[in-house]
PDB file of N, CA and C in Angstrom:
ATOM      1  N   MET A  19       0.857  -0.981   0.117  1.00  0.00           N
ATOM      2  CA  MET A  19      -0.031  -0.300  -0.004  1.00  0.00           C
ATOM      3  C   MET A  19       0.554   1.441   0.232  1.00  0.00           C
ATOM      4  N   GLY A  20       0.766   2.207  -0.667  1.00  0.00           N
ATOM      5  CA  GLY A  20       1.160   3.352  -0.768  1.00  0.00           C
ATOM      6  C   GLY A  20       1.177   4.454  -0.496  1.00  0.00           C
ATOM      7  N   HIS A  21       1.512   5.452  -0.149  1.00  0.00           N
ATOM      8  CA  HIS A  21       0.603   7.216   0.390  1.00  0.00           C
ATOM      9  C   HIS A  21       0.735   7.717  -0.671  1.00  0.00           C
ATOM     10  N   SER A  22      -0.630   8.518  -0.836  1.00  0.00           N
ATOM     11  CA  SER A  22      -1.304   9.161  -1.448  1.00  0.00           C
ATOM     12  C   SER A  22      -0.631  10.619  -1.463  1.00  0.00           C
ATOM     13  N   VAL A  23       0.451  11.574  -2.396  1.00  0.00           N
ATOM     14  CA  VAL A  23       0.941  12.204  -2.849  1.00  0.00           C
ATOM     15  C   VAL A  23       0.588  13.392  -3.702  1.00  0.00           C
ATOM     16  N   GLU A  24       1.028  14.546  -3.613  1.00  0.00           N
ATOM     17  CA  GLU A  24       0.848  15.665  -5.077  1.00  0.00           C
ATOM     18  C   GLU A  24       1.710  15.238  -5.611  1.00  0.00           C
ATOM     19  N   ALA A  25       1.944  15.216  -6.875  1.00  0.00           N
ATOM     20  CA  ALA A  25       2.595  14.576  -7.637  1.00  0.00           C
ATOM     21  C   ALA A  25       4.555  15.409  -7.517  1.00  0.00           C
ATOM     22  N   PRO A  26       5.328  14.475  -6.822  1.00  0.00           N
ATOM     23  CA  PRO A  26       6.922  14.912  -6.447  1.00  0.00           C
ATOM     24  C   PRO A  26       7.751  15.430  -7.719  1.00  0.00           C
ATOM     25  N   ARG A  27       8.081  16.015  -7.569  1.00  0.00           N
ATOM     26  CA  ARG A  27       9.202  16.898  -8.681  1.00  0.00           C
ATOM     27  C   ARG A  27      10.165  15.986  -8.548  1.00  0.00           C
ATOM     28  N   SER A  28      10.705  15.101  -7.202  1.00  0.00           N
ATOM     29  CA  SER A  28      11.732  14.326  -7.356  1.00  0.00           C
ATOM     30  C   SER A  28      11.907  13.316  -6.307  1.00  0.00           C
ATOM     31  N   VAL A  29      12.086  12.110  -6.098  1.00  0.00           N
ATOM     32  CA  VAL A  29      12.401  11.121  -4.779  1.00  0.00           C
ATOM     33  C   VAL A  29      13.674  11.502  -4.223  1.00  0.00           C
ATOM     34  N   ARG A  30      13.856  11.438  -3.272  1.00  0.00           N
ATOM     35  CA  ARG A  30      14.925  11.752  -2.025  1.00  0.00           C
ATOM     36  C   ARG A  30      14.501  10.313  -1.103  1.00  0.00           C
ATOM     37  N   ILE A  31      15.812   9.751  -1.286  1.00  0.00           N
ATOM     38  CA  ILE A  31      15.997   8.845  -0.216  1.00  0.00           C
ATOM     39  C   ILE A  31      16.949   9.154   0.443  1.00  0.00           C
ATOM     40  N   TRP A  32      17.280   9.368   1.894  1.00  0.00           N
ATOM     41  CA  TRP A  32      18.395   8.722   2.636  1.00  0.00           C
ATOM     42  C   TRP A  32      18.740   7.444   3.585  1.00  0.00           C
ATOM     43  N   PHE A  33      19.861   7.565   3.628  1.00  0.00           N
ATOM     44  CA  PHE A  33      20.694   6.060   3.966  1.00  0.00           C
ATOM     45  C   PHE A  33      21.239   7.153   5.726  1.00  0.00           C
ATOM     46  N   ASP A  34      21.769   5.704   6.401  1.00  0.00           N
ATOM     47  CA  ASP A  34      21.929   6.223   7.553  1.00  0.00           C
ATOM     48  C   ASP A  34      23.352   6.662   7.437  1.00  0.00           C
ATOM     49  N   GLY A  35      24.460   5.443   5.778  1.00  0.00           N
ATOM     50  CA  GLY A  35      25.363   6.132   6.158  1.00  0.00           C
ATOM     51  C   GLY A  35      25.871   6.407   4.655  1.00  0.00           C
ATOM     52  N   ALA A  36      26.930   7.061   4.527  1.00  0.00           N
ATOM     53  CA  ALA A  36      27.157   7.441   2.704  1.00  0.00           C
ATOM     54  C   ALA A  36      27.465   6.162   2.350  1.00  0.00           C
ATOM     55  N   ILE A  37      26.949   6.189   1.030  1.00  0.00           N
ATOM     56  CA  ILE A  37      26.741   5.596  -0.160  1.00  0.00           C
ATOM     57  C   ILE A  37      27.834   6.349  -1.371  1.00  0.00           C
ATOM     58  N   GLU A  38      28.172   4.868  -1.848  1.00  0.00           N
ATOM     59  CA  GLU A  38      28.730   5.153  -3.085  1.00  0.00           C
ATOM     60  C   GLU A  38      28.258   5.261  -4.659  1.00  0.00           C
ATOM     61  N   PRO A  39      28.318   6.749  -5.185  1.00  0.00           N
ATOM     62  CA  PRO A  39      27.647   6.936  -6.252  1.00  0.00           C
ATOM     63  C   PRO A  39      27.954   6.349  -7.607  1.00  0.00           C
ATOM     64  N   VAL A  40      28.760   5.631  -7.729  1.00  0.00           N
ATOM     65  CA  VAL A  40      28.977   4.963  -9.019  1.00  0.00           C
ATOM     66  C   VAL A  40      28.109   3.554  -8.960  1.00  0.00           C
ATOM     67  N   PHE A  41      27.957   3.383  -7.386  1.00  0.00           N
ATOM     68  CA  PHE A  41      26.888   1.860  -7.121  1.00  0.00           C
ATOM     69  C   PHE A  41      25.766   2.316  -6.535  1.00  0.00           C
ATOM     70  N   SER A  42      25.470   3.335  -6.359  1.00  0.00           N
ATOM     71  CA  SER A  42      23.529   3.966  -6.225  1.00  0.00           C
ATOM     72  C   SER A  42      22.918   3.512  -7.441  1.00  0.00           C
ATOM     73  N   THR A  43      21.591   3.328  -7.502  1.00  0.00           N
ATOM     74  CA  THR A  43      21.101   4.001  -8.422  1.00  0.00           C
ATOM     75  C   THR A  43      19.268   4.016  -7.974  1.00  0.00           C
ATOM     76  N   VAL A  44      18.356   4.534  -8.430  1.00  0.00           N
ATOM     77  CA  VAL A  44      17.064   4.911  -8.027  1.00  0.00           C
ATOM     78  C   VAL A  44      16.578   4.838  -9.462  1.00  0.00           C
ATOM     79  N   ARG A  45      15.426   4.511  -9.433  1.00  0.00           N
ATOM     80  CA  ARG A  45      14.343   4.585 -10.696  1.00  0.00           C
ATOM     81  C   ARG A  45      12.961   4.357 -10.310  1.00  0.00           C
ATOM     82  N   VAL A  46      11.871   5.387 -11.048  1.00  0.00           N
ATOM     83  CA  VAL A  46      10.385   5.229 -10.340  1.00  0.00           C
ATOM     84  C   VAL A  46       9.711   5.144 -12.170  1.00  0.00           C
ATOM     85  N   GLU A  47       8.903   3.969 -11.803  1.00  0.00           N
ATOM     86  CA  GLU A  47       7.800   3.302 -13.144  1.00  0.00           C
ATOM     87  C   GLU A  47       6.966   3.554 -12.668  1.00  0.00           C
ATOM     88  N   ASP A  48       5.828   3.943 -13.960  1.00  0.00           N
ATOM     89  CA  ASP A  48       4.580   3.789 -13.463  1.00  0.00           C
ATOM     90  C   ASP A  48       3.804   2.727 -13.238  1.00  0.00           C
ATOM     91  N   GLY A  49       2.232   2.673 -13.653  1.00  0.00           N
ATOM     92  CA  GLY A  49       1.777   1.207 -13.167  1.00  0.00           C
ATOM     93  C   GLY A  49       1.895   0.492 -14.224  1.00  0.00           C
ATOM     94  N   ASP A  50       2.501   0.750 -15.347  1.00  0.00           N
ATOM     95  CA  ASP A  50       2.833  -0.126 -16.519  1.00  0.00           C
ATOM     96  C   ASP A  50       3.950  -0.723 -16.460  1.00  0.00           C
ATOM     97  N   LYS A  51       4.588  -0.423 -15.422  1.00  0.00           N
ATOM     98  CA  LYS A  51       6.296  -0.704 -15.556  1.00  0.00           C
ATOM     99  C   LYS A  51       6.770   0.313 -16.700  1.00  0.00           C
ATOM    100  N   ARG A  52       6.373   1.225 -17.024  1.00  0.00           N
ATOM    101  CA  ARG A  52       7.249   2.360 -17.948  1.00  0.00           C
ATOM    102  C   ARG A  52       8.269   3.134 -16.879  1.00  0.00           C
ATOM    103  N   ARG A  53       9.122   3.678 -16.960  1.00  0.00           N
ATOM    104  CA  ARG A  53      10.150   4.140 -16.172  1.00  0.00           C
ATOM    105  C   ARG A  53       9.966   5.665 -16.653  1.00  0.00           C
ATOM    106  N   VAL A  54      10.096   6.512 -15.599  1.00  0.00           N
ATOM    107  CA  VAL A  54       9.080   7.722 -15.424  1.00  0.00           C
ATOM    108  C   VAL A  54      10.195   8.807 -15.316  1.00  0.00           C
ATOM    109  N   ASP A  55      10.946   8.712 -14.573  1.00  0.00           N
ATOM    110  CA  ASP A  55      11.532   9.263 -14.022  1.00  0.00           C
ATOM    111  C   ASP A  55      12.671  10.003 -15.126  1.00  0.00           C
ATOM    112  N   ALA A  56      13.572  11.462 -14.728  1.00  0.00           N
ATOM    113  CA  ALA A  56      14.529  12.084 -15.896  1.00  0.00           C
ATOM    114  C   ALA A  56      15.776  10.965 -15.777  1.00  0.00           C
ATOM    115  N   GLY A  57      15.715  10.087 -15.455  1.00  0.00           N
ATOM    116  CA  GLY A  57      17.607   9.028 -15.864  1.00  0.00           C
ATOM    117  C   GLY A  57      18.365   9.839 -14.999  1.00  0.00           C
ATOM    118  N   ASP A  58      18.189  11.122 -14.030  1.00  0.00           N
ATOM    119  CA  ASP A  58      19.545  12.063 -13.604  1.00  0.00           C
ATOM    120  C   ASP A  58      19.434  11.534 -12.368  1.00  0.00           C
ATOM    121  N   ALA A  59      19.557  10.104 -12.095  1.00  0.00           N
ATOM    122  CA  ALA A  59      19.834   9.802 -10.424  1.00  0.00           C
ATOM    123  C   ALA A  59      21.213  10.487 -10.256  1.00  0.00           C
ATOM    124  N   ARG A  60      20.964  10.556  -8.563  1.00  0.00           N
ATOM    125  CA  ARG A  60      22.208  10.968  -8.358  1.00  0.00           C
ATOM    126  C   ARG A  60      22.494  10.594  -6.799  1.00  0.00           C
ATOM    127  N   VAL A  61      23.708  10.753  -6.239  1.00  0.00           N
ATOM    128  CA  VAL A  61      24.076  11.294  -4.901  1.00  0.00           C
ATOM    129  C   VAL A  61      24.430  12.326  -4.558  1.00  0.00           C
ATOM    130  N   ASP A  62      23.866  12.831  -3.659  1.00  0.00           N
ATOM    131  CA  ASP A  62      23.642  14.392  -3.599  1.00  0.00           C
ATOM    132  C   ASP A  62      25.437  14.869  -3.006  1.00  0.00           C
ATOM    133  N   THR A  63      26.263  15.385  -3.646  1.00  0.00           N
ATOM    134  CA  THR A  63      27.568  16.185  -3.876  1.00  0.00           C
ATOM    135  C   THR A  63      27.780  16.771  -2.014  1.00  0.00           C
ATOM    136  N   LYS A  64      26.414  17.455  -1.560  1.00  0.00           N
ATOM    137  CA  LYS A  64      27.092  17.529  -0.004  1.00  0.00           C
ATOM    138  C   LYS A  64      26.745  16.643   0.520  1.00  0.00           C
ATOM    139  N   ASP A  65      25.834  15.883   0.311  1.00  0.00           N
ATOM    140  CA  ASP A  65      25.400  15.027   1.697  1.00  0.00           C
ATOM    141  C   ASP A  65      25.540  13.095   0.899  1.00  0.00           C
ATOM    142  N   SER A  66      26.326  12.933   1.070  1.00  0.00           N
ATOM    143  CA  SER A  66      26.834  11.357   0.654  1.00  0.00           C
ATOM    144  C   SER A  66      25.641  10.526   1.263  1.00  0.00           C
ATOM    145  N   THR A  67      24.507  10.388   1.561  1.00  0.00           N
ATOM    146  CA  THR A  67      23.595   9.809   2.492  1.00  0.00           C
ATOM    147  C   THR A  67      22.332  10.128   1.739  1.00  0.00           C
ATOM    148  N   LEU A  68      22.095  11.027   1.235  1.00  0.00           N
ATOM    149  CA  LEU A  68      20.942  11.330  -0.288  1.00  0.00           C
ATOM    150  C   LEU A  68      21.228  10.543  -1.297  1.00  0.00           C
ATOM    151  N   LEU A  69      20.186   9.861  -1.563  1.00  0.00           N
ATOM    152  CA  LEU A  69      20.115   9.431  -2.933  1.00  0.00           C
ATOM    153  C   LEU A  69      18.720  10.319  -3.479  1.00  0.00           C
ATOM    154  N   GLU A  70      19.038  10.718  -5.379  1.00  0.00           N
ATOM    155  CA  GLU A  70      17.446  11.412  -5.552  1.00  0.00           C
ATOM    156  C   GLU A  70      17.509  11.546  -6.999  1.00  0.00           C
ATOM    157  N   VAL A  71      16.468  11.730  -7.091  1.00  0.00           N
ATOM    158  CA  VAL A  71      16.081  11.715  -9.278  1.00  0.00           C
ATOM    159  C   VAL A  71      15.251  12.745  -9.212  1.00  0.00           C
ATOM    160  N   SER A  72      15.483  12.849 -10.461  1.00  0.00           N
ATOM    161  CA  SER A  72      14.049  13.882 -10.788  1.00  0.00           C
ATOM    162  C   SER A  72      12.841  13.551 -11.768  1.00  0.00           C
ATOM    163  N   LEU A  73      11.691  13.927 -11.721  1.00  0.00           N
ATOM    164  CA  LEU A  73      10.678  13.545 -12.121  1.00  0.00           C
ATOM    165  C   LEU A  73       9.917  14.443 -12.936  1.00  0.00           C
ATOM    166  N   PRO A  74       9.323  14.398 -13.968  1.00  0.00           N
ATOM    167  CA  PRO A  74       8.413  15.228 -14.655  1.00  0.00           C
ATOM    168  C   PRO A  74       7.310  15.175 -14.115  1.00  0.00           C
ATOM    169  N   ALA A  75       6.338  16.073 -14.719  1.00  0.00           N
ATOM    170  CA  ALA A  75       4.718  16.314 -13.818  1.00  0.00           C
ATOM    171  C   ALA A  75       4.403  14.903 -14.271  1.00  0.00           C
ATOM    172  N   LEU A  76       3.958  14.400 -13.141  1.00  0.00           N
ATOM    173  CA  LEU A  76       3.536  12.900 -13.330  1.00  0.00           C
ATOM    174  C   LEU A  76       1.998  13.508 -13.027  1.00  0.00           C
ATOM    175  N   PRO A  77       0.916  12.563 -13.598  1.00  0.00           N
ATOM    176  CA  PRO A  77      -0.426  12.215 -14.226  1.00  0.00           C
ATOM    177  C   PRO A  77      -0.780  11.446 -12.708  1.00  0.00           C
ATOM    178  N   PRO A  78      -1.885  12.163 -11.964  1.00  0.00           N
ATOM    179  CA  PRO A  78      -2.287  10.961 -11.155  1.00  0.00           C
ATOM    180  C   PRO A  78      -2.399   9.500 -11.591  1.00  0.00           C
ATOM    181  N   GLY A  79      -2.198   8.361 -10.377  1.00  0.00           N
ATOM    182  CA  GLY A  79      -1.709   7.268 -10.649  1.00  0.00           C
ATOM    183  C   GLY A  79      -0.745   6.853  -9.736  1.00  0.00           C
ATOM    184  N   SER A  80      -0.266   5.122 -10.000  1.00  0.00           N
ATOM    185  CA  SER A  80       0.324   4.451  -8.878  1.00  0.00           C
ATOM    186  C   SER A  80       1.733   4.419  -9.599  1.00  0.00           C
ATOM    187  N   TYR A  81       2.672   4.617  -8.560  1.00  0.00           N
ATOM    188  CA  TYR A  81       4.100   4.307  -9.076  1.00  0.00           C
ATOM    189  C   TYR A  81       4.543   3.550  -8.647  1.00  0.00           C
ATOM    190  N   LYS A  82       5.977   3.213  -8.359  1.00  0.00           N
ATOM    191  CA  LYS A  82       6.683   2.569  -7.741  1.00  0.00           C
ATOM    192  C   LYS A  82       8.031   2.871  -8.222  1.00  0.00           C
ATOM    193  N   VAL A  83       8.512   2.884  -6.849  1.00  0.00           N
ATOM    194  CA  VAL A  83       9.958   3.494  -6.955  1.00  0.00           C
ATOM    195  C   VAL A  83      11.619   2.566  -6.145  1.00  0.00           C
ATOM    196  N   PHE A  84      12.426   1.849  -7.404  1.00  0.00           N
ATOM    197  CA  PHE A  84      12.815   0.947  -7.357  1.00  0.00           C
ATOM    198  C   PHE A  84      14.407   1.885  -7.024  1.00  0.00           C
ATOM    199  N   TRP A  85      14.954   1.080  -5.603  1.00  0.00           N
ATOM    200  CA  TRP A  85      16.757   1.932  -5.230  1.00  0.00           C
ATOM    201  C   TRP A  85      17.625   0.817  -4.758  1.00  0.00           C
ATOM    202  N   SER A  86      18.903   0.884  -4.883  1.00  0.00           N
ATOM    203  CA  SER A  86      19.689   0.082  -4.920  1.00  0.00           C
ATOM    204  C   SER A  86      21.465   0.743  -4.740  1.00  0.00           C
ATOM    205  N   VAL A  87      21.630   0.346  -3.044  1.00  0.00           N
ATOM    206  CA  VAL A  87      23.074   1.490  -3.372  1.00  0.00           C
ATOM    207  C   VAL A  87      23.530   0.194  -2.604  1.00  0.00           C
ATOM    208  N   VAL A  88      25.137   0.987  -2.278  1.00  0.00           N
ATOM    209  CA  VAL A  88      26.339   0.396  -2.161  1.00  0.00           C
ATOM    210  C   VAL A  88      26.857   0.615  -1.128  1.00  0.00           C
ATOM    211  N   ALA A  89      26.768   0.887   0.156  1.00  0.00           N
ATOM    212  CA  ALA A  89      27.329   1.390   1.338  1.00  0.00           C
ATOM    213  C   ALA A  89      28.990   1.501   1.229  1.00  0.00           C
ATOM    214  N   ARG A  90      29.719   2.359   1.576  1.00  0.00           N
ATOM    215  CA  ARG A  90      31.100   2.585   1.682  1.00  0.00           C
ATOM    216  C   ARG A  90      32.410   1.807   1.901  1.00  0.00           C
ATOM    217  N   ASP A  91      31.236   0.471   3.307  1.00  0.00           N
ATOM    218  CA  ASP A  91      31.763  -0.606   3.650  1.00  0.00           C
ATOM    219  C   ASP A  91      31.512  -1.813   2.368  1.00  0.00           C
ATOM    220  N   GLY A  92      31.147  -1.319   1.419  1.00  0.00           N
ATOM    221  CA  GLY A  92      31.023  -2.442   0.188  1.00  0.00           C
ATOM    222  C   GLY A  92      29.315  -3.579   0.586  1.00  0.00           C
ATOM    223  N   HIS A  93      28.381  -2.934   1.682  1.00  0.00           N
ATOM    224  CA  HIS A  93      27.443  -3.925   1.678  1.00  0.00           C
ATOM    225  C   HIS A  93      26.594  -3.468   0.920  1.00  0.00           C
ATOM    226  N   ARG A  94      25.772  -4.449   0.024  1.00  0.00           N
ATOM    227  CA  ARG A  94      24.692  -3.974  -1.262  1.00  0.00           C
ATOM    228  C   ARG A  94      23.656  -3.751  -0.638  1.00  0.00           C
ATOM    229  N   THR A  95      22.355  -2.907  -0.684  1.00  0.00           N
ATOM    230  CA  THR A  95      21.151  -2.922  -0.112  1.00  0.00           C
ATOM    231  C   THR A  95      20.091  -2.193  -1.258  1.00  0.00           C
ATOM    232  N   GLU A  96      18.890  -3.194  -1.688  1.00  0.00           N
ATOM    233  CA  GLU A  96      17.808  -2.546  -2.093  1.00  0.00           C
ATOM    234  C   GLU A  96      16.740  -2.902  -1.730  1.00  0.00           C
ATOM    235  N   GLY A  97      15.672  -2.290  -2.303  1.00  0.00           N
ATOM    236  CA  GLY A  97      14.381  -1.913  -1.918  1.00  0.00           C
ATOM    237  C   GLY A  97      13.471  -0.911  -3.062  1.00  0.00           C
ATOM    238  N   ALA A  98      12.199  -1.319  -2.633  1.00  0.00           N
ATOM    239  CA  ALA A  98      11.405  -0.581  -3.451  1.00  0.00           C
ATOM    240  C   ALA A  98       9.946  -0.536  -2.136  1.00  0.00           C
ATOM    241  N   PHE A  99       9.196   0.927  -3.156  1.00  0.00           N
ATOM    242  CA  PHE A  99       8.259   1.680  -2.388  1.00  0.00           C
ATOM    243  C   PHE A  99       7.248   1.971  -3.511  1.00  0.00           C
ATOM    244  N   PRO A 100       6.090   2.095  -3.397  1.00  0.00           N
ATOM    245  CA  PRO A 100       4.710   2.458  -4.124  1.00  0.00           C
ATOM    246  C   PRO A 100       4.613   3.689  -3.500  1.00  0.00           C
ATOM    247  N   PHE A 101       4.621   4.510  -4.201  1.00  0.00           N
ATOM    248  CA  PHE A 101       3.310   5.859  -3.838  1.00  0.00           C
ATOM    249  C   PHE A 101       2.632   6.193  -4.904  1.00  0.00           C
ATOM    250  N   ARG A 102       1.225   6.994  -4.732  1.00  0.00           N
ATOM    251  CA  ARG A 102       0.207   7.504  -5.391  1.00  0.00           C
ATOM    252  C   ARG A 102      -0.123   9.068  -5.675  1.00  0.00           C
ATOM    253  N   SER A 103       0.019   8.982  -7.104  1.00  0.00           N
ATOM    254  CA  SER A 103      -0.051  10.811  -6.997  1.00  0.00           C
ATOM    255  C   SER A 103      -1.833  10.828  -7.745  1.00  0.00           C
ATOM    256  N   SER A 104      -2.061  12.179  -6.910  1.00  0.00           N
ATOM    257  CA  SER A 104      -3.071  12.505  -6.284  1.00  0.00           C
ATOM    258  C   SER A 104      -3.641  13.144  -7.266  1.00  0.00           C
ATOM    259  N   LYS A 105      -2.856  14.327  -7.901  1.00  0.00           N
ATOM    260  CA  LYS A 105      -2.489  15.657  -8.413  1.00  0.00           C
ATOM    261  C   LYS A 105      -1.154  15.475  -9.202  1.00  0.00           C
ATOM    262  N   PRO A 106      -1.338  16.438 -10.667  1.00  0.00           N
ATOM    263  CA  PRO A 106      -0.660  16.328 -11.746  1.00  0.00           C
ATOM    264  C   PRO A 106       0.005  17.948 -10.640  1.00  0.00           C
TER     265      PRO A 106
END
C-alpha cells in the first residue's frame, strides 16, 4: 500500500551512512512498468547519504520507486516502495 501525494518533482531517499555514487541507483516506474523519472539519479554532492532522481509532471496514478545502493563498506542494499500521485 503506497502513500497518496501531490505529484512530486523528485524522489529523495536518505540512508544511515554514506553511499557510493557509482554503485547507487534509483528509478521510478508507472503502473505499466514504464520508467518515468528523468534518468538523472545521483548521490547529493554535499550529503553522501542522499540519493535522488528528478521527475517530470506526473499524471495521477500509481508509481513504484526501485533503489539499490552500496555503502562505503561495500554492503549492497536494495528495495522498493509504491506511492500514488493524486494531483498533477
